[in-house]
PDB file of C-alpha atoms in Angstrom:
ATOM      1  CA  MET A   1       8.810  -5.267   6.467  1.00  0.00           C
ATOM      2  CA  ASN A   2      11.983  -5.381   4.294  1.00  0.00           C
ATOM      3  CA  MET A   3      11.936  -4.861   0.481  1.00  0.00           C
ATOM      4  CA  TYR A   4      11.887  -8.709   0.003  1.00  0.00           C
ATOM      5  CA  ALA A   5       8.969  -9.370   1.887  1.00  0.00           C
ATOM      6  CA  ASP A   6       7.093  -7.141   0.004  1.00  0.00           C
ATOM      7  CA  ALA A   7       8.431  -8.072  -3.718  1.00  0.00           C
ATOM      8  CA  GLY A   8       7.259 -11.192  -2.467  1.00  0.00           C
ATOM      9  CA  GLN A   9       4.240  -9.950  -1.080  1.00  0.00           C
ATOM     10  CA  ALA A  10       3.045  -8.850  -4.834  1.00  0.00           C
ATOM     11  CA  GLY A  11       4.141 -10.966  -6.153  1.00  0.00           C
ATOM     12  CA  LYS A  12       1.951 -13.250  -4.495  1.00  0.00           C
ATOM     13  CA  GLU A  13      -1.028 -10.329  -4.856  1.00  0.00           C
ATOM     14  CA  ALA A  14      -0.201 -10.601  -8.325  1.00  0.00           C
ATOM     15  CA  MET A  15      -0.597 -13.746  -9.104  1.00  0.00           C
ATOM     16  CA  ASP A  16      -3.598 -14.034  -6.965  1.00  0.00           C
ATOM     17  CA  ASN A  17      -5.371 -11.990  -9.515  1.00  0.00           C
ATOM     18  CA  PHE A  18      -3.663 -13.057 -12.867  1.00  0.00           C
ATOM     19  CA  ILE A  19      -5.675 -15.734 -11.919  1.00  0.00           C
ATOM     20  CA  LYS A  20      -9.098 -14.145 -10.608  1.00  0.00           C
ATOM     21  CA  SER A  21      -8.992 -12.492 -14.808  1.00  0.00           C
ATOM     22  CA  VAL A  22      -8.510 -15.766 -15.698  1.00  0.00           C
ATOM     23  CA  SER A  23     -11.234 -17.481 -13.560  1.00  0.00           C
ATOM     24  CA  THR A  24     -13.572 -13.952 -14.873  1.00  0.00           C
ATOM     25  CA  VAL A  25     -12.578 -15.073 -18.558  1.00  0.00           C
ATOM     26  CA  THR A  26     -13.686 -18.949 -18.543  1.00  0.00           C
ATOM     27  CA  LYS A  27     -17.136 -18.160 -16.564  1.00  0.00           C
ATOM     28  CA  GLY A  28     -17.565 -15.624 -19.296  1.00  0.00           C
ATOM     29  CA  PHE A  29     -17.123 -18.235 -22.074  1.00  0.00           C
ATOM     30  CA  GLN A  30     -18.886 -20.503 -20.698  1.00  0.00           C
ATOM     31  CA  GLN A  31     -22.118 -18.434 -20.718  1.00  0.00           C
ATOM     32  CA  ILE A  32     -21.312 -18.215 -24.529  1.00  0.00           C
ATOM     33  CA  ALA A  33     -20.968 -21.421 -25.326  1.00  0.00           C
ATOM     34  CA  ALA A  34     -24.147 -21.261 -23.390  1.00  0.00           C
ATOM     35  CA  GLU A  35     -25.744 -19.420 -24.947  1.00  0.00           C
ATOM     36  CA  THR A  36     -25.024 -19.898 -27.550  1.00  0.00           C
ATOM     37  CA  GLY A  37     -25.961 -23.446 -27.591  1.00  0.00           C
ATOM     38  CA  GLU A  38     -29.425 -22.307 -26.685  1.00  0.00           C
ATOM     39  CA  PHE A  39     -30.022 -19.996 -29.240  1.00  0.00           C
ATOM     40  CA  THR A  40     -29.067 -22.680 -31.606  1.00  0.00           C
ATOM     41  CA  LYS A  41     -31.728 -24.799 -29.310  1.00  0.00           C
ATOM     42  CA  ARG A  42     -34.710 -22.686 -30.679  1.00  0.00           C
ATOM     43  CA  ASN A  43     -33.394 -21.772 -34.075  1.00  0.00           C
ATOM     44  CA  TYR A  44     -34.291 -25.452 -34.453  1.00  0.00           C
ATOM     45  CA  GLU A  45     -36.818 -25.327 -32.880  1.00  0.00           C
ATOM     46  CA  THR A  46     -38.259 -22.557 -35.425  1.00  0.00           C
ATOM     47  CA  SER A  47     -36.891 -24.674 -38.714  1.00  0.00           C
ATOM     48  CA  ALA A  48     -38.109 -27.226 -37.202  1.00  0.00           C
ATOM     49  CA  LYS A  49     -41.242 -25.866 -36.765  1.00  0.00           C
ATOM     50  CA  LEU A  50     -41.854 -24.270 -40.241  1.00  0.00           C
ATOM     51  CA  PHE A  51     -41.240 -27.325 -41.716  1.00  0.00           C
ATOM     52  CA  GLU A  52     -43.949 -28.939 -40.718  1.00  0.00           C
ATOM     53  CA  GLU A  53     -45.759 -25.865 -41.815  1.00  0.00           C
ATOM     54  CA  LEU A  54     -44.682 -25.372 -45.003  1.00  0.00           C
ATOM     55  CA  ALA A  55     -44.912 -29.358 -45.209  1.00  0.00           C
ATOM     56  CA  GLN A  56     -49.222 -29.080 -44.386  1.00  0.00           C
ATOM     57  CA  THR A  57     -49.349 -25.439 -46.605  1.00  0.00           C
ATOM     58  CA  ARG A  58     -51.272 -26.526 -50.026  1.00  0.00           C
ATOM     59  CA  THR A  59     -50.699 -22.883 -52.215  1.00  0.00           C
ATOM     60  CA  PRO A  60     -46.556 -20.798 -53.441  1.00  0.00           C
ATOM     61  CA  ASP A  61     -48.332 -17.791 -51.369  1.00  0.00           C
ATOM     62  CA  LYS A  62     -48.782 -19.094 -48.058  1.00  0.00           C
ATOM     63  CA  ALA A  63     -45.557 -20.703 -48.216  1.00  0.00           C
ATOM     64  CA  ILE A  64     -43.599 -17.569 -49.100  1.00  0.00           C
ATOM     65  CA  GLU A  65     -45.711 -15.922 -46.435  1.00  0.00           C
ATOM     66  CA  LEU A  66     -44.248 -18.954 -44.395  1.00  0.00           C
ATOM     67  CA  GLN A  67     -40.862 -18.156 -45.669  1.00  0.00           C
ATOM     68  CA  SER A  68     -40.473 -14.515 -45.509  1.00  0.00           C
ATOM     69  CA  ALA A  69     -42.058 -14.320 -41.685  1.00  0.00           C
ATOM     70  CA  TYR A  70     -39.351 -17.122 -40.886  1.00  0.00           C
ATOM     71  CA  ALA A  71     -36.855 -14.952 -42.398  1.00  0.00           C
ATOM     72  CA  LYS A  72     -37.945 -11.546 -41.171  1.00  0.00           C
ATOM     73  CA  SER A  73     -38.082 -13.830 -37.325  1.00  0.00           C
ATOM     74  CA  PHE A  74     -34.923 -15.349 -37.756  1.00  0.00           C
ATOM     75  CA  TYR A  75     -32.839 -11.835 -38.767  1.00  0.00           C
ATOM     76  CA  GLU A  76     -34.839 -10.444 -36.212  1.00  0.00           C
ATOM     77  CA  ALA A  77     -33.162 -13.321 -33.345  1.00  0.00           C
ATOM     78  CA  TRP A  78     -30.073 -12.969 -35.023  1.00  0.00           C
ATOM     79  CA  MET A  79     -29.413  -9.427 -34.258  1.00  0.00           C
ATOM     80  CA  SER A  80     -30.707  -9.471 -30.974  1.00  0.00           C
ATOM     81  CA  GLN A  81     -28.406 -12.666 -30.168  1.00  0.00           C
ATOM     82  CA  ALA A  82     -25.487 -11.016 -31.682  1.00  0.00           C
ATOM     83  CA  THR A  83     -25.905  -7.971 -29.667  1.00  0.00           C
ATOM     84  CA  LYS A  84     -25.776 -10.127 -26.754  1.00  0.00           C
ATOM     85  CA  ILE A  85     -23.344 -11.581 -27.126  1.00  0.00           C
ATOM     86  CA  GLY A  86     -21.125  -8.583 -27.660  1.00  0.00           C
ATOM     87  CA  GLU A  87     -22.237  -7.436 -24.860  1.00  0.00           C
ATOM     88  CA  LEU A  88     -21.331 -10.546 -23.721  1.00  0.00           C
ATOM     89  CA  TYR A  89     -17.431 -10.080 -24.523  1.00  0.00           C
ATOM     90  CA  THR A  90     -17.257  -6.824 -23.315  1.00  0.00           C
ATOM     91  CA  ASN A  91     -18.086  -7.903 -20.008  1.00  0.00           C
ATOM     92  CA  ILE A  92     -15.509 -10.281 -19.818  1.00  0.00           C
ATOM     93  CA  ALA A  93     -13.162  -8.466 -21.223  1.00  0.00           C
ATOM     94  CA  ARG A  94     -14.332  -5.082 -18.115  1.00  0.00           C
ATOM     95  CA  GLU A  95     -14.183  -7.795 -15.308  1.00  0.00           C
ATOM     96  CA  SER A  96     -11.355  -9.794 -16.377  1.00  0.00           C
ATOM     97  CA  PHE A  97      -9.450  -6.726 -16.592  1.00  0.00           C
ATOM     98  CA  LYS A  98     -10.721  -4.878 -13.036  1.00  0.00           C
ATOM     99  CA  PRO A  99      -7.486  -7.579 -11.071  1.00  0.00           C
ATOM    100  CA  LEU A 100      -4.396  -6.908 -13.935  1.00  0.00           C
ATOM    101  CA  GLU A 101      -5.356  -2.543 -13.821  1.00  0.00           C
ATOM    102  CA  THR A 102      -5.046  -3.462 -10.064  1.00  0.00           C
ATOM    103  CA  ASN A 103      -1.590  -4.851 -10.457  1.00  0.00           C
ATOM    104  CA  MET A 104      -0.427  -2.313 -12.427  1.00  0.00           C
ATOM    105  CA  ASN A 105      -1.158  -0.332  -9.681  1.00  0.00           C
ATOM    106  CA  LYS A 106       1.117  -1.480  -6.651  1.00  0.00           C
ATOM    107  CA  ALA A 107       3.528  -2.602  -9.566  1.00  0.00           C
ATOM    108  CA  ALA A 108       3.407   1.184 -10.443  1.00  0.00           C
ATOM    109  CA  SER A 109       2.700   1.970  -6.442  1.00  0.00           C
ATOM    110  CA  TYR A 110       6.057  -0.585  -5.212  1.00  0.00           C
ATOM    111  CA  ALA A 111       7.882   1.163  -8.129  1.00  0.00           C
ATOM    112  CA  GLN A 112       7.558   4.968  -6.657  1.00  0.00           C
ATOM    113  CA  ASP A 113       8.779   3.560  -3.450  1.00  0.00           C
ATOM    114  CA  SER A 114      11.836   1.919  -4.400  1.00  0.00           C
ATOM    115  CA  VAL A 115      12.257   5.337  -6.069  1.00  0.00           C
ATOM    116  CA  GLN A 116      12.120   7.136  -2.706  1.00  0.00           C
ATOM    117  CA  GLN A 117      13.215   4.236  -1.052  1.00  0.00           C
ATOM    118  CA  ALA A 118      16.652   4.939  -2.962  1.00  0.00           C
ATOM    119  CA  ALA A 119      17.224   8.560  -3.219  1.00  0.00           C
TER     120      ALA A 119
END
């Protein structure tokens, strides 16, 4: 093949890989949005349950006990969610870079071949 055909093919592959990368990022953000929505829903349901239980309590000690248990469980859930979201962001970065890494490797190879042909 000639140099122009190779460059055209490399450009097409680079665009395809870029589109794969953007698609990966989009899917990842959709997954994060879904996870966040589920977390919010679970938290709302837990809060509603707490308020129902608080409305039925008759002593301040029981109310404090309920609030303490809720605060502890909310903290644990929040930390778990933050860890999960952090892992999702890490996976998005890793998976979206793979196609771009392919582009960079091919560009370096193409440049090296061009230098060798010119010499």
